[in-house]
JSON list of C-alpha atoms in Angstrom, two decimals:
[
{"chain": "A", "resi": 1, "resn": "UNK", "atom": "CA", "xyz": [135.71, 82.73, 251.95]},
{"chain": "A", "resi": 2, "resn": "UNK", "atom": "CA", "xyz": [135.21, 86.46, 251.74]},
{"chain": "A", "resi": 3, "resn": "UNK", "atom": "CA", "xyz": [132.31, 87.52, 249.42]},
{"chain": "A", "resi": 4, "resn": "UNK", "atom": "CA", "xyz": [133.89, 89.59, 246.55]},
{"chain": "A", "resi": 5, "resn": "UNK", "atom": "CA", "xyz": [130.75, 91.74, 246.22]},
{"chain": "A", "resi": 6, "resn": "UNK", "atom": "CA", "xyz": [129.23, 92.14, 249.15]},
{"chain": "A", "resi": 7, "resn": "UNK", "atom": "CA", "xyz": [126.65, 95.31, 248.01]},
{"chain": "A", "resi": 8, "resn": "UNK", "atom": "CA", "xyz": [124.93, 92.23, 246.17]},
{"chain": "A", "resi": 9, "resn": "UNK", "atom": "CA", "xyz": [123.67, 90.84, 249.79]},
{"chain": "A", "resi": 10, "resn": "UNK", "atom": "CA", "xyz": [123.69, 93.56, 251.65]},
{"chain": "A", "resi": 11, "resn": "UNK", "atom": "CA", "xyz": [122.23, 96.84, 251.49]},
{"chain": "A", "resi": 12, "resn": "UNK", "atom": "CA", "xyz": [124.37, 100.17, 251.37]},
{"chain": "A", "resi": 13, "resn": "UNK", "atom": "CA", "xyz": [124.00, 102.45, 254.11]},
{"chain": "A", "resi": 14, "resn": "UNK", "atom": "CA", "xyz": [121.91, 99.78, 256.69]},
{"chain": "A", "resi": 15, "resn": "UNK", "atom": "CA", "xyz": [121.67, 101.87, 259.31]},
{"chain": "A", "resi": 16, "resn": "UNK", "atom": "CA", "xyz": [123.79, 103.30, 262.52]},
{"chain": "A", "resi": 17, "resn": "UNK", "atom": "CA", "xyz": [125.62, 100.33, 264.49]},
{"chain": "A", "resi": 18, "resn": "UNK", "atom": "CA", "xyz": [124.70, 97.68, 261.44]},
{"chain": "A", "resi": 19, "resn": "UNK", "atom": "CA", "xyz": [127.65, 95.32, 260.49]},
{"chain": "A", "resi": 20, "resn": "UNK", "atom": "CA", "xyz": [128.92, 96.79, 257.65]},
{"chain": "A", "resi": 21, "resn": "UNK", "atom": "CA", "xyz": [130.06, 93.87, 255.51]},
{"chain": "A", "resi": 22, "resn": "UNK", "atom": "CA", "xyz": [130.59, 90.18, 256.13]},
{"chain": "A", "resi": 23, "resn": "UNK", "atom": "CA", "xyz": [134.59, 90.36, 256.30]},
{"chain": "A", "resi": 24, "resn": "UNK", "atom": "CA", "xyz": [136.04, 88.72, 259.95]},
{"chain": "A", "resi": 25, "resn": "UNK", "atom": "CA", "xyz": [134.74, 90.57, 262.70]},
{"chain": "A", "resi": 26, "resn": "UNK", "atom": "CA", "xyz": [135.28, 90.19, 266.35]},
{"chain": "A", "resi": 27, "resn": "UNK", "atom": "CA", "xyz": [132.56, 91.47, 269.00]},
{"chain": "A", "resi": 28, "resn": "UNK", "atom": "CA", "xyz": [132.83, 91.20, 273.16]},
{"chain": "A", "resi": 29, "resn": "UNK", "atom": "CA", "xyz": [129.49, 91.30, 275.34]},
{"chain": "A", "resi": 30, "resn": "UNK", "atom": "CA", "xyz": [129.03, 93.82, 278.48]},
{"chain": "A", "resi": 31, "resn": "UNK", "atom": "CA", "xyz": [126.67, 95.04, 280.88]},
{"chain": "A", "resi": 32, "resn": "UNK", "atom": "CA", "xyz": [125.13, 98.15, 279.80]},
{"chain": "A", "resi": 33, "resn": "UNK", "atom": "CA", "xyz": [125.92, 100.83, 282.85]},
{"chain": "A", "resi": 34, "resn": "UNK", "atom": "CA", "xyz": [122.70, 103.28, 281.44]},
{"chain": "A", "resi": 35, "resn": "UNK", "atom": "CA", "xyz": [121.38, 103.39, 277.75]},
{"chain": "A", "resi": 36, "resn": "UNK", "atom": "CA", "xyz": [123.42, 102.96, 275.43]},
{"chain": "A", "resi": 37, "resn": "UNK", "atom": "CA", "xyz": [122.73, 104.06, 271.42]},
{"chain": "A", "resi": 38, "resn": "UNK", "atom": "CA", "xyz": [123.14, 101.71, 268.64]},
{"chain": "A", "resi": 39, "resn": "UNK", "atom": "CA", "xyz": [126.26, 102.64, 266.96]},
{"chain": "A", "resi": 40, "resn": "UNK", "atom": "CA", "xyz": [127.95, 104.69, 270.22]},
{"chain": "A", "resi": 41, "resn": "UNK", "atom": "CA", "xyz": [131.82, 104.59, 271.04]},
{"chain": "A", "resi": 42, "resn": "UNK", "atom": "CA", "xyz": [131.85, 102.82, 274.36]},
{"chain": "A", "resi": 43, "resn": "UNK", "atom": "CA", "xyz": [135.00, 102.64, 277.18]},
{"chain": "A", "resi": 44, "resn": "UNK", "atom": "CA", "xyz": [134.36, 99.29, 279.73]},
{"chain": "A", "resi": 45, "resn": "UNK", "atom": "CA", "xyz": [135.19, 99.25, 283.17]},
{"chain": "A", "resi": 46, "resn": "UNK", "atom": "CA", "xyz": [134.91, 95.84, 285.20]},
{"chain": "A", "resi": 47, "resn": "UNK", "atom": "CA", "xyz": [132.83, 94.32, 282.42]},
{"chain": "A", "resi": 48, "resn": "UNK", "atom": "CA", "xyz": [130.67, 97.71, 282.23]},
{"chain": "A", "resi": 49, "resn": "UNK", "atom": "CA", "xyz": [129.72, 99.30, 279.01]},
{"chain": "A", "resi": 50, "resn": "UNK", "atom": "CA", "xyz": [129.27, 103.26, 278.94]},
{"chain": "A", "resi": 51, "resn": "UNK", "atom": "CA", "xyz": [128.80, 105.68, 276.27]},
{"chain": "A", "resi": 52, "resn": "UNK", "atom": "CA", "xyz": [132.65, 106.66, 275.61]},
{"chain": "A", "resi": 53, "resn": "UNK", "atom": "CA", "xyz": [134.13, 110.56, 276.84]},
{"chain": "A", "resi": 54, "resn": "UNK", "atom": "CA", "xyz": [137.37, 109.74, 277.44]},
{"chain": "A", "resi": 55, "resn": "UNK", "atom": "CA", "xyz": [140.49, 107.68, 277.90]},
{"chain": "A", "resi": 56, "resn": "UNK", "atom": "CA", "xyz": [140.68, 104.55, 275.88]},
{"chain": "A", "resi": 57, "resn": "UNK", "atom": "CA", "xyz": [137.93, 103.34, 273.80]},
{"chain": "A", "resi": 58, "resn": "UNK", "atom": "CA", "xyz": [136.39, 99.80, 273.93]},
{"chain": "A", "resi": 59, "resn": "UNK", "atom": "CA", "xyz": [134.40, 99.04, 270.53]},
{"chain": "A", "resi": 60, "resn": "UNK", "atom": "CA", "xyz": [131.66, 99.94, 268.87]},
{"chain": "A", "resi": 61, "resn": "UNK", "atom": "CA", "xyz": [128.48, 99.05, 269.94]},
{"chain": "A", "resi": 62, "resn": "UNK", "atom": "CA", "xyz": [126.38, 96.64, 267.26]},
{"chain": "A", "resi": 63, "resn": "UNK", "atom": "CA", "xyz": [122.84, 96.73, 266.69]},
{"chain": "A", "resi": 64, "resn": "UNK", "atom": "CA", "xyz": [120.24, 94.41, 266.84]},
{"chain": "A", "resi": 65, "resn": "UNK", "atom": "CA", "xyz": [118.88, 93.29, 264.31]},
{"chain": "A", "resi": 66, "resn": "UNK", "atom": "CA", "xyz": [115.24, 92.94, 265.29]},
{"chain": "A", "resi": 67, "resn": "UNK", "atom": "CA", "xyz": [114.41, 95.11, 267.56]},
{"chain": "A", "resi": 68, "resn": "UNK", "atom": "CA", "xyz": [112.35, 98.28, 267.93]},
{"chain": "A", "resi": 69, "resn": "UNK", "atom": "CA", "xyz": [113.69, 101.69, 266.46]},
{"chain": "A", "resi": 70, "resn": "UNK", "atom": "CA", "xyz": [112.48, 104.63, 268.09]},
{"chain": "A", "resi": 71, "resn": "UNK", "atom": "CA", "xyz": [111.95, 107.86, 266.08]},
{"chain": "A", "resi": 72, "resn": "UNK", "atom": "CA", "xyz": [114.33, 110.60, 266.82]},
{"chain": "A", "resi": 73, "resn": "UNK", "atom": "CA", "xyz": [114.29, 114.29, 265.86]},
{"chain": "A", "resi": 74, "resn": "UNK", "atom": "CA", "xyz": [114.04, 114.78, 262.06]},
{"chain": "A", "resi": 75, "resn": "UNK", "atom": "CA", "xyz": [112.34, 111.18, 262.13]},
{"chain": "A", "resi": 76, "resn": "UNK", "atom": "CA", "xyz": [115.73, 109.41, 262.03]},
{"chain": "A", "resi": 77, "resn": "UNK", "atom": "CA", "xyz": [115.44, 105.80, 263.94]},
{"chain": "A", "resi": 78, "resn": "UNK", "atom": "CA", "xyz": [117.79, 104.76, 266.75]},
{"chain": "A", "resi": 79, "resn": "UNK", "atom": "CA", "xyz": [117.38, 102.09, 269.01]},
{"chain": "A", "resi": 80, "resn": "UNK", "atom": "CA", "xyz": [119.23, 101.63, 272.16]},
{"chain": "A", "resi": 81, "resn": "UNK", "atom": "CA", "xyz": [120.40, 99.04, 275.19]},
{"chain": "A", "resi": 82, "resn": "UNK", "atom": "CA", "xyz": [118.63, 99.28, 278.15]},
{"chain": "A", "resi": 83, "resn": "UNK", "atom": "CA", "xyz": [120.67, 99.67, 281.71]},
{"chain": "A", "resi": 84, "resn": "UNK", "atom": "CA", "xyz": [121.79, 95.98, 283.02]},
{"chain": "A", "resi": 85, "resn": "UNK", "atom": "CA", "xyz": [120.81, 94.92, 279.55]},
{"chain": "A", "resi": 86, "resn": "UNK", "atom": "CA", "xyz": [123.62, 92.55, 277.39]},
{"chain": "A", "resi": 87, "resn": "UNK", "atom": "CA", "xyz": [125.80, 94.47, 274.93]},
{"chain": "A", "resi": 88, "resn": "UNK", "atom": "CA", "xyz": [127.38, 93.42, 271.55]},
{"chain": "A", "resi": 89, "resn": "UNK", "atom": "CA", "xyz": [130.23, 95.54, 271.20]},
{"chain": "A", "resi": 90, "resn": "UNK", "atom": "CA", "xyz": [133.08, 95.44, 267.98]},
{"chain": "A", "resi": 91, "resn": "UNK", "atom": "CA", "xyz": [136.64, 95.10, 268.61]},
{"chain": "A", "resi": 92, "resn": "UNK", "atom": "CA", "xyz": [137.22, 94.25, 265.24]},
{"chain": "A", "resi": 93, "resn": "UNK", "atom": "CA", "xyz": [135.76, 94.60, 261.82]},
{"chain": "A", "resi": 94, "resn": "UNK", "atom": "CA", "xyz": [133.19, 97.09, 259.97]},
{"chain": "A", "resi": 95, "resn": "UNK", "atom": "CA", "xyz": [130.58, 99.02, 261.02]},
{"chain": "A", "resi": 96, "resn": "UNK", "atom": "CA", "xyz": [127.96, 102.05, 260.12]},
{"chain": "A", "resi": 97, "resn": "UNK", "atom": "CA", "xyz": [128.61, 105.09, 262.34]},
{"chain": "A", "resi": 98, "resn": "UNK", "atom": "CA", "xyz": [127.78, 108.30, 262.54]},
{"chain": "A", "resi": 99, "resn": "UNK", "atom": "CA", "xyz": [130.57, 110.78, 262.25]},
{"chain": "A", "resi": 100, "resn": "UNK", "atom": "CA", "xyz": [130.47, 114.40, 264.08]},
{"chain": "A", "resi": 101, "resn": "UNK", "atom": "CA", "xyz": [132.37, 116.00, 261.24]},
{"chain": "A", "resi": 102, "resn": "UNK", "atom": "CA", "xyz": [133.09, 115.46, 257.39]},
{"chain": "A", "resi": 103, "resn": "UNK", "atom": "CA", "xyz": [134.83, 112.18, 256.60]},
{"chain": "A", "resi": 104, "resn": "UNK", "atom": "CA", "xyz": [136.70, 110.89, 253.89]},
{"chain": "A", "resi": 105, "resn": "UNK", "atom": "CA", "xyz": [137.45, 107.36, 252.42]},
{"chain": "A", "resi": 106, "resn": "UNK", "atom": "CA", "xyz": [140.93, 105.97, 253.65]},
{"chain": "A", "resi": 107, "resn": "UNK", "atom": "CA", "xyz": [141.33, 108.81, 256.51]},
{"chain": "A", "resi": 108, "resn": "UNK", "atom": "CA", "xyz": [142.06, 107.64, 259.70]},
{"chain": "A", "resi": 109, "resn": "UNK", "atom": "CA", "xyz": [139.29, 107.94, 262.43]},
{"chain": "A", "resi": 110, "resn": "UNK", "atom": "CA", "xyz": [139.64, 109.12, 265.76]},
{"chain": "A", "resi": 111, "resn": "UNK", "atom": "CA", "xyz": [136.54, 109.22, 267.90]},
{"chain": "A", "resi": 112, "resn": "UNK", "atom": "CA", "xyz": [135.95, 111.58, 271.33]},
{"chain": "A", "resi": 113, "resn": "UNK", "atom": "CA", "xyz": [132.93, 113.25, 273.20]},
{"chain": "A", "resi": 114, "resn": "UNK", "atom": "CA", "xyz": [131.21, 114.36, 270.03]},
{"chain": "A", "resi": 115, "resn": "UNK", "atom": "CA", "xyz": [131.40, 111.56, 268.00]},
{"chain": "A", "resi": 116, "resn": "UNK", "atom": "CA", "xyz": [133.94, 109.44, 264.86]},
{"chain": "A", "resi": 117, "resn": "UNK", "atom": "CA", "xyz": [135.68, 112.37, 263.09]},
{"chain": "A", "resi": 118, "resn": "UNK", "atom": "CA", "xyz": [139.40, 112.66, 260.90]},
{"chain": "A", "resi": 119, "resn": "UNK", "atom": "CA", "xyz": [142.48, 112.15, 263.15]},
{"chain": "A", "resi": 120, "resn": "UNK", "atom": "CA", "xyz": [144.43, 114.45, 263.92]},
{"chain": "A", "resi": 121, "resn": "UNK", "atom": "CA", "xyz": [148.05, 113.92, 263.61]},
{"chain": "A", "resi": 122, "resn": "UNK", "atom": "CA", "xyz": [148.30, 114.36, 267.39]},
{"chain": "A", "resi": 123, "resn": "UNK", "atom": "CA", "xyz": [144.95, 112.28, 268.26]},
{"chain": "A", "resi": 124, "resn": "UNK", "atom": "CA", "xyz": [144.81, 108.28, 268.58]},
{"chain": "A", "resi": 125, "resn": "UNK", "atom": "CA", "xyz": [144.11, 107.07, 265.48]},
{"chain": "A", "resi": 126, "resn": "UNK", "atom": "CA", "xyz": [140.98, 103.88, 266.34]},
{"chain": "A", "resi": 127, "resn": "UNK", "atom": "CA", "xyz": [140.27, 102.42, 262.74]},
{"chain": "A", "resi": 128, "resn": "UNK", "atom": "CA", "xyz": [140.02, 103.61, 258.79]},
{"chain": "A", "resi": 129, "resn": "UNK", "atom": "CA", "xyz": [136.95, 105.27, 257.22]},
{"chain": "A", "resi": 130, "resn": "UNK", "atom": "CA", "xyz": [135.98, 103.55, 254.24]},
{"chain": "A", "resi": 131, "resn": "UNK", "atom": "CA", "xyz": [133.65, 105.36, 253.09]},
{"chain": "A", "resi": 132, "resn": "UNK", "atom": "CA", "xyz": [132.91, 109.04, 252.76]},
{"chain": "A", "resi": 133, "resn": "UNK", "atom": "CA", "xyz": [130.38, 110.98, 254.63]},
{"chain": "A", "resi": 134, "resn": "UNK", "atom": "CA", "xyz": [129.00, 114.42, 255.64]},
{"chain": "A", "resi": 135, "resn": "UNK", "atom": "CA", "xyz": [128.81, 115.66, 259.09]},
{"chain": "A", "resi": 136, "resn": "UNK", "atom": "CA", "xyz": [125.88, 113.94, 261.00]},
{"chain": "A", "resi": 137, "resn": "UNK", "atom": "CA", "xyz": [126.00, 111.28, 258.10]},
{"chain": "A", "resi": 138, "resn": "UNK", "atom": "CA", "xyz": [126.69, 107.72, 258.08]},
{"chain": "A", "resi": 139, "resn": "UNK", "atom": "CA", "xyz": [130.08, 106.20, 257.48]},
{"chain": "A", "resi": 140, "resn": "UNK", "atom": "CA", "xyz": [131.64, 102.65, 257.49]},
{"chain": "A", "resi": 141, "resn": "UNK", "atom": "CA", "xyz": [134.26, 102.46, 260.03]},
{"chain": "A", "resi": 142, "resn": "UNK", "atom": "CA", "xyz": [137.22, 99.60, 260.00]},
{"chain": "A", "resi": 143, "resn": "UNK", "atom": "CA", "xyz": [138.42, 99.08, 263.74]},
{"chain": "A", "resi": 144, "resn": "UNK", "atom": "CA", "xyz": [141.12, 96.28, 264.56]},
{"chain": "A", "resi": 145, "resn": "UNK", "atom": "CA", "xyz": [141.10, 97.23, 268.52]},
{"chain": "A", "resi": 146, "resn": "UNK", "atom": "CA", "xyz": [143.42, 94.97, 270.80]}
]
């Protein structure tokens, strides 16, 4: 049964690579090639995870939940996955990312070297924003990857 208000359980804006809401998700686990950022775009390769550049793109990588953040830059926390290390990655469902440009509820998201951004009309469209967001902000992304 979905939950019809799910801000009452979890908090908005959790945090980069967080589950966004408790609607059906679907997640696959790889090997992490080299470190690998909560919350990064991520291609596979023989059951390989890497941080995504081109071609076709995986899932989402999902954070843990308990685990140590580590300050970064302005004092924002990130945590990562270790080379070798196990890797929850989203194929389908929502999650917090961090988009490279401005963002917009309902626009559809593409994702490439930099980051989540708007699609294009020519670009591969990978999910729905559904929520708004500056650049370098957090948005929830909806991905239903095959």
């Amino acid at each position: 049964m979905t939950i019809p208000l799910p801000e009452k359980y979890m908090r908005p804006e959790s945090g980069v690579g967080k589950l966004a809401n408790y609607q059906s998700t679907q997640a696959d686990t790889l090997v992490a090639g080299a470190a690998i950022p909560y919350g990064s775009p991520v291609s596979a390769v023989d059951g390989v995870a890497s941080v995504f550049t081109t071609g076709d793109l995986f899932g989402v990588v999902i954070a843990q939940e308990y685990a140590k953040e580590i300050p970064y830059g302005d004092g924002e926390k990130v945590g990562e996955y270790l080379k070798s290390k196990p890797v929850p990655v989203l194929r389908k469902g929502s999650i917090w990312v961090k988009v490279s440009d401005d963002v917009v509820q309902n626009e559809k998201a593409t994702v490439n070297a930099s980051g989540f951004k708007k699609a294009a009309p020519e670009e591969t469209v990978i999910g729905v924003f559904q929520s708004t967001a500056s650049a370098n902000g957090l948005a929830i992304l909806q991905i239903n990857l095959p």
